[in-house]
PDB file of C-alpha atoms in Angstrom:
ATOM      1  CA  UNK A  91      85.237  25.122   5.282  1.00 86.00           C
ATOM      2  CA  UNK A  92      88.142  24.664   7.662  1.00 93.00           C
ATOM      3  CA  UNK A  93      90.765  21.960   7.278  1.00 94.00           C
ATOM      4  CA  UNK A  94      92.067  19.388   9.765  1.00 96.00           C
ATOM      5  CA  UNK A  95      95.126  20.814  11.528  1.00 97.00           C
ATOM      6  CA  UNK A  96      94.089  24.429  10.929  1.00 96.00           C
ATOM      7  CA  UNK A  97      94.059  26.966  13.785  1.00 97.00           C
ATOM      8  CA  UNK A  98      90.701  28.690  14.266  1.00 96.00           C
ATOM      9  CA  UNK A  99      89.189  31.045  16.824  1.00 95.00           C
ATOM     10  CA  UNK A 100      86.014  29.654  18.342  1.00 92.00           C
ATOM     11  CA  UNK A 101      84.074  32.027  20.564  1.00 84.00           C
ATOM     12  CA  UNK A 102      85.017  31.969  24.229  1.00 84.00           C
ATOM     13  CA  UNK A 103      87.205  28.888  23.730  1.00 89.00           C
ATOM     14  CA  UNK A 104      89.820  30.981  21.953  1.00 92.00           C
ATOM     15  CA  UNK A 105      92.344  29.444  19.596  1.00 96.00           C
ATOM     16  CA  UNK A 106      91.574  25.828  18.707  1.00 96.00           C
ATOM     17  CA  UNK A 107      93.037  23.254  16.356  1.00 97.00           C
ATOM     18  CA  UNK A 108      90.641  21.446  14.025  1.00 97.00           C
ATOM     19  CA  UNK A 109      91.274  17.825  15.055  1.00 97.00           C
ATOM     20  CA  UNK A 110      88.668  16.188  12.843  1.00 96.00           C
ATOM     21  CA  UNK A 111      85.591  16.777  10.697  1.00 96.00           C
ATOM     22  CA  UNK A 112      83.108  13.969  11.179  1.00 94.00           C
ATOM     23  CA  UNK A 113      79.641  12.872  12.223  1.00 93.00           C
ATOM     24  CA  UNK A 114      79.040  12.119  15.894  1.00 91.00           C
ATOM     25  CA  UNK A 115      77.836   8.827  17.287  1.00 87.00           C
ATOM     26  CA  UNK A 116      76.123  10.321  20.326  1.00 87.00           C
ATOM     27  CA  UNK A 117      72.524   9.670  21.293  1.00 88.00           C
ATOM     28  CA  UNK A 118      70.230  12.589  20.565  1.00 87.00           C
ATOM     29  CA  UNK A 119      72.548  13.994  17.888  1.00 85.00           C
ATOM     30  CA  UNK A 120      71.730  13.918  14.167  1.00 87.00           C
ATOM     31  CA  UNK A 121      73.965  11.104  12.851  1.00 87.00           C
ATOM     32  CA  UNK A 122      74.155  12.698   9.389  1.00 90.00           C
ATOM     33  CA  UNK A 123      75.264  16.149  10.546  1.00 93.00           C
ATOM     34  CA  UNK A 124      79.003  16.861  10.278  1.00 94.00           C
ATOM     35  CA  UNK A 125      80.930  18.507  13.111  1.00 93.00           C
ATOM     36  CA  UNK A 126      84.293  20.146  13.568  1.00 94.00           C
ATOM     37  CA  UNK A 127      86.040  18.534  16.503  1.00 95.00           C
ATOM     38  CA  UNK A 128      88.206  21.258  18.029  1.00 96.00           C
ATOM     39  CA  UNK A 129      90.923  21.111  20.679  1.00 96.00           C
ATOM     40  CA  UNK A 130      91.413  24.444  22.456  1.00 96.00           C
ATOM     41  CA  UNK A 131      95.104  25.336  22.423  1.00 94.00           C
ATOM     42  CA  UNK A 132      95.120  26.923  25.871  1.00 92.00           C
ATOM     43  CA  UNK A 133      92.478  24.841  27.708  1.00 88.00           C
ATOM     44  CA  UNK A 134      93.927  21.394  28.318  1.00 86.00           C
ATOM     45  CA  UNK A 135      91.531  18.466  28.355  1.00 89.00           C
ATOM     46  CA  UNK A 136      88.758  20.346  26.591  1.00 92.00           C
ATOM     47  CA  UNK A 137      87.027  19.401  23.334  1.00 94.00           C
ATOM     48  CA  UNK A 138      84.574  21.530  21.369  1.00 93.00           C
ATOM     49  CA  UNK A 139      82.037  20.222  18.830  1.00 92.00           C
ATOM     50  CA  UNK A 140      80.803  22.760  16.285  1.00 91.00           C
ATOM     51  CA  UNK A 141      78.393  21.840  13.480  1.00 91.00           C
ATOM     52  CA  UNK A 142      80.001  22.428  10.083  1.00 92.00           C
ATOM     53  CA  UNK A 143      76.807  24.194   8.994  1.00 89.00           C
ATOM     54  CA  UNK A 144      76.741  26.546  12.010  1.00 82.00           C
ATOM     55  CA  UNK A 145      76.778  30.318  11.447  1.00 74.00           C
ATOM     56  CA  UNK A 146      80.147  31.552  10.211  1.00 70.00           C
ATOM     57  CA  UNK A 147      80.369  34.069  13.090  1.00 67.00           C
ATOM     58  CA  UNK A 148      80.941  31.262  15.591  1.00 76.00           C
ATOM     59  CA  UNK A 149      84.365  30.391  14.115  1.00 91.00           C
ATOM     60  CA  UNK A 150      87.001  32.172  12.073  1.00 94.00           C
ATOM     61  CA  UNK A 151      90.565  31.620  10.938  1.00 94.00           C
ATOM     62  CA  UNK A 152      93.402  32.881  13.124  1.00 97.00           C
ATOM     63  CA  UNK A 153      94.968  36.084  11.840  1.00 97.00           C
ATOM     64  CA  UNK A 154      97.860  35.672   9.439  1.00 97.00           C
ATOM     65  CA  UNK A 155     101.285  36.940  10.514  1.00 97.00           C
ATOM     66  CA  UNK A 156     100.775  40.030   8.313  1.00 98.00           C
ATOM     67  CA  UNK A 157      97.304  40.733   9.737  1.00 98.00           C
ATOM     68  CA  UNK A 158      98.667  40.361  13.279  1.00 98.00           C
ATOM     69  CA  UNK A 159     101.453  42.838  12.534  1.00 97.00           C
ATOM     70  CA  UNK A 160      98.957  45.285  10.972  1.00 97.00           C
ATOM     71  CA  UNK A 161      96.778  45.016  14.092  1.00 97.00           C
ATOM     72  CA  UNK A 162      99.740  45.756  16.368  1.00 97.00           C
ATOM     73  CA  UNK A 163     100.706  48.738  14.187  1.00 95.00           C
ATOM     74  CA  UNK A 164      97.116  50.031  14.468  1.00 96.00           C
ATOM     75  CA  UNK A 165      96.855  49.723  18.272  1.00 96.00           C
ATOM     76  CA  UNK A 166      97.794  53.358  19.035  1.00 95.00           C
ATOM     77  CA  UNK A 167      95.099  54.573  16.615  1.00 95.00           C
ATOM     78  CA  UNK A 168      92.265  52.298  17.787  1.00 96.00           C
ATOM     79  CA  UNK A 169      89.668  54.306  19.715  1.00 97.00           C
ATOM     80  CA  UNK A 170      88.729  53.659  23.316  1.00 96.00           C
ATOM     81  CA  UNK A 171      85.308  52.307  24.172  1.00 96.00           C
ATOM     82  CA  UNK A 172      82.926  55.057  25.254  1.00 93.00           C
ATOM     83  CA  UNK A 173      81.429  54.092  28.601  1.00 90.00           C
ATOM     84  CA  UNK A 174      79.076  56.856  29.636  1.00 85.00           C
ATOM     85  CA  UNK A 175      77.591  54.888  32.525  1.00 88.00           C
ATOM     86  CA  UNK A 176      79.711  52.553  34.684  1.00 86.00           C
ATOM     87  CA  UNK A 177      76.641  50.422  35.361  1.00 90.00           C
ATOM     88  CA  UNK A 178      76.528  49.503  31.668  1.00 92.00           C
ATOM     89  CA  UNK A 179      80.233  48.718  31.341  1.00 94.00           C
ATOM     90  CA  UNK A 180      79.803  44.950  31.659  1.00 95.00           C
ATOM     91  CA  UNK A 181      77.134  44.885  28.952  1.00 95.00           C
ATOM     92  CA  UNK A 182      79.407  46.928  26.681  1.00 96.00           C
ATOM     93  CA  UNK A 183      82.400  44.641  27.330  1.00 97.00           C
ATOM     94  CA  UNK A 184      80.269  41.536  26.716  1.00 95.00           C
ATOM     95  CA  UNK A 185      79.116  42.889  23.363  1.00 94.00           C
ATOM     96  CA  UNK A 186      82.720  43.609  22.371  1.00 95.00           C
ATOM     97  CA  UNK A 187      83.881  40.130  23.420  1.00 94.00           C
ATOM     98  CA  UNK A 188      81.013  38.506  21.482  1.00 92.00           C
ATOM     99  CA  UNK A 189      82.254  40.042  18.228  1.00 91.00           C
ATOM    100  CA  UNK A 190      85.256  37.682  18.365  1.00 92.00           C
ATOM    101  CA  UNK A 191      87.317  40.570  16.950  1.00 94.00           C
ATOM    102  CA  UNK A 192      90.945  41.311  17.812  1.00 97.00           C
ATOM    103  CA  UNK A 193      90.307  45.039  17.347  1.00 97.00           C
ATOM    104  CA  UNK A 194      87.527  44.946  19.929  1.00 97.00           C
ATOM    105  CA  UNK A 195      89.743  43.013  22.362  1.00 97.00           C
ATOM    106  CA  UNK A 196      92.425  45.696  21.953  1.00 98.00           C
ATOM    107  CA  UNK A 197      89.841  48.421  22.579  1.00 98.00           C
ATOM    108  CA  UNK A 198      88.736  46.670  25.793  1.00 98.00           C
ATOM    109  CA  UNK A 199      92.339  46.364  27.000  1.00 97.00           C
ATOM    110  CA  UNK A 200      93.160  50.007  26.191  1.00 97.00           C
ATOM    111  CA  UNK A 201      89.967  51.309  27.781  1.00 97.00           C
ATOM    112  CA  UNK A 202      90.264  49.303  30.975  1.00 97.00           C
ATOM    113  CA  UNK A 203      93.988  50.009  31.292  1.00 96.00           C
ATOM    114  CA  UNK A 204      93.314  53.767  31.289  1.00 95.00           C
ATOM    115  CA  UNK A 205      90.303  53.402  33.605  1.00 95.00           C
ATOM    116  CA  UNK A 206      92.500  51.378  35.960  1.00 95.00           C
ATOM    117  CA  UNK A 207      95.214  54.082  35.971  1.00 96.00           C
ATOM    118  CA  UNK A 208      92.657  56.780  36.809  1.00 95.00           C
ATOM    119  CA  UNK A 209      91.151  54.712  39.636  1.00 94.00           C
ATOM    120  CA  UNK A 210      94.564  53.950  41.138  1.00 95.00           C
ATOM    121  CA  UNK A 211      95.556  57.641  40.969  1.00 96.00           C
ATOM    122  CA  UNK A 212      92.310  58.475  42.772  1.00 96.00           C
ATOM    123  CA  UNK A 213      93.155  55.908  45.472  1.00 96.00           C
ATOM    124  CA  UNK A 214      90.445  53.489  44.356  1.00 95.00           C
ATOM    125  CA  UNK A 215      90.575  49.823  43.445  1.00 94.00           C
ATOM    126  CA  UNK A 216      89.937  48.388  40.006  1.00 93.00           C
ATOM    127  CA  UNK A 217      86.355  47.177  39.628  1.00 94.00           C
ATOM    128  CA  UNK A 218      85.748  43.421  39.477  1.00 96.00           C
ATOM    129  CA  UNK A 219      84.025  43.846  36.092  1.00 96.00           C
ATOM    130  CA  UNK A 220      87.021  45.709  34.644  1.00 97.00           C
ATOM    131  CA  UNK A 221      89.449  43.120  36.026  1.00 97.00           C
ATOM    132  CA  UNK A 222      87.389  40.245  34.601  1.00 97.00           C
ATOM    133  CA  UNK A 223      87.067  41.661  31.076  1.00 97.00           C
ATOM    134  CA  UNK A 224      90.657  42.907  30.984  1.00 97.00           C
ATOM    135  CA  UNK A 225      91.776  39.331  31.675  1.00 96.00           C
ATOM    136  CA  UNK A 226      89.347  37.815  29.131  1.00 96.00           C
ATOM    137  CA  UNK A 227      90.397  40.255  26.408  1.00 97.00           C
ATOM    138  CA  UNK A 228      94.100  39.700  27.115  1.00 96.00           C
ATOM    139  CA  UNK A 229      93.718  35.908  27.060  1.00 95.00           C
ATOM    140  CA  UNK A 230      91.838  36.032  23.755  1.00 95.00           C
ATOM    141  CA  UNK A 231      94.129  38.543  22.065  1.00 97.00           C
ATOM    142  CA  UNK A 232      97.445  37.144  23.290  1.00 97.00           C
ATOM    143  CA  UNK A 233      96.432  33.578  22.463  1.00 97.00           C
ATOM    144  CA  UNK A 234      95.619  34.472  18.888  1.00 97.00           C
ATOM    145  CA  UNK A 235      98.636  36.707  18.359  1.00 98.00           C
ATOM    146  CA  UNK A 236     100.930  34.023  19.796  1.00 98.00           C
ATOM    147  CA  UNK A 237      99.766  31.559  17.139  1.00 97.00           C
ATOM    148  CA  UNK A 238      99.821  34.141  14.339  1.00 98.00           C
ATOM    149  CA  UNK A 239     103.312  35.378  15.196  1.00 98.00           C
ATOM    150  CA  UNK A 240     104.821  32.069  16.272  1.00 97.00           C
ATOM    151  CA  UNK A 241     105.464  33.264  19.835  1.00 97.00           C
ATOM    152  CA  UNK A 242     104.818  31.873  23.301  1.00 96.00           C
ATOM    153  CA  UNK A 243     101.687  33.437  24.728  1.00 95.00           C
ATOM    154  CA  UNK A 244     103.700  34.798  27.676  1.00 96.00           C
ATOM    155  CA  UNK A 245     105.904  36.780  25.261  1.00 97.00           C
ATOM    156  CA  UNK A 246     103.129  38.528  23.328  1.00 97.00           C
ATOM    157  CA  UNK A 247     102.638  41.525  25.626  1.00 96.00           C
ATOM    158  CA  UNK A 248     106.363  42.368  25.574  1.00 97.00           C
ATOM    159  CA  UNK A 249     106.410  41.931  21.779  1.00 97.00           C
ATOM    160  CA  UNK A 250     103.471  44.335  21.335  1.00 97.00           C
ATOM    161  CA  UNK A 251     105.040  46.903  23.664  1.00 95.00           C
ATOM    162  CA  UNK A 252     108.354  46.643  21.822  1.00 95.00           C
ATOM    163  CA  UNK A 253     106.720  47.106  18.418  1.00 94.00           C
ATOM    164  CA  UNK A 254     104.710  50.132  19.570  1.00 91.00           C
ATOM    165  CA  UNK A 255     107.788  51.673  21.211  1.00 90.00           C
ATOM    166  CA  UNK A 256     109.823  51.156  17.996  1.00 88.00           C
ATOM    167  CA  UNK A 257     107.181  52.985  15.954  1.00 82.00           C
ATOM    168  CA  UNK A 258     106.953  55.819  18.494  1.00 80.00           C
ATOM    169  CA  UNK A 259     110.737  56.347  18.454  1.00 76.00           C
ATOM    170  CA  UNK A 260     110.916  56.735  14.666  1.00 68.00           C
ATOM    171  CA  UNK A 261     111.200  60.280  13.481  1.00 46.00           C
ATOM    172  CA  UNK A 262     108.776  61.250  10.684  1.00 54.00           C
ATOM    173  CA  UNK A 263     111.846  61.981   8.528  1.00 49.00           C
ATOM    174  CA  UNK A 264     113.284  58.476   8.862  1.00 46.00           C
ATOM    175  CA  UNK A 265     112.610  55.908   6.179  1.00 44.00           C
ATOM    176  CA  UNK A 266     111.787  52.322   6.922  1.00 43.00           C
TER     177      UNK A 266
END
């Protein structure tokens, strides 16, 4: 059970704040069923209603600060997504996005970033599918990490890059 005021991640809506937990007085809706009333943090004017008894996969808590830092530390080690057939890339990206997992969002970003570099070097444009899912994964990941780390969403990419660069510069002989 989530609490009022808590930050949660809710599917494609991203980070939301639990505004209320109540029944709904809307025609056609079970008056006894309780709902989370969620306000998306990065989609102004939007409200999401999620039944309290809905499957747990549809909502989860935002990463803690420690979990966010562990994720950032793990980014260099996370594997790319294997896309054997470009025609199936969108299906693969969709499946990764549906998991609602920060690790999967990172894998999408890493994979598409490298695909984009190769295409540009070959004098080709980025595919519309890659551009779309790169943006979706970035929005999801950066929104959650911003809340977890207490940053502005615009500052998350630079923070991640800085943290990865710091780790890469450390000599194996140095202590922390």
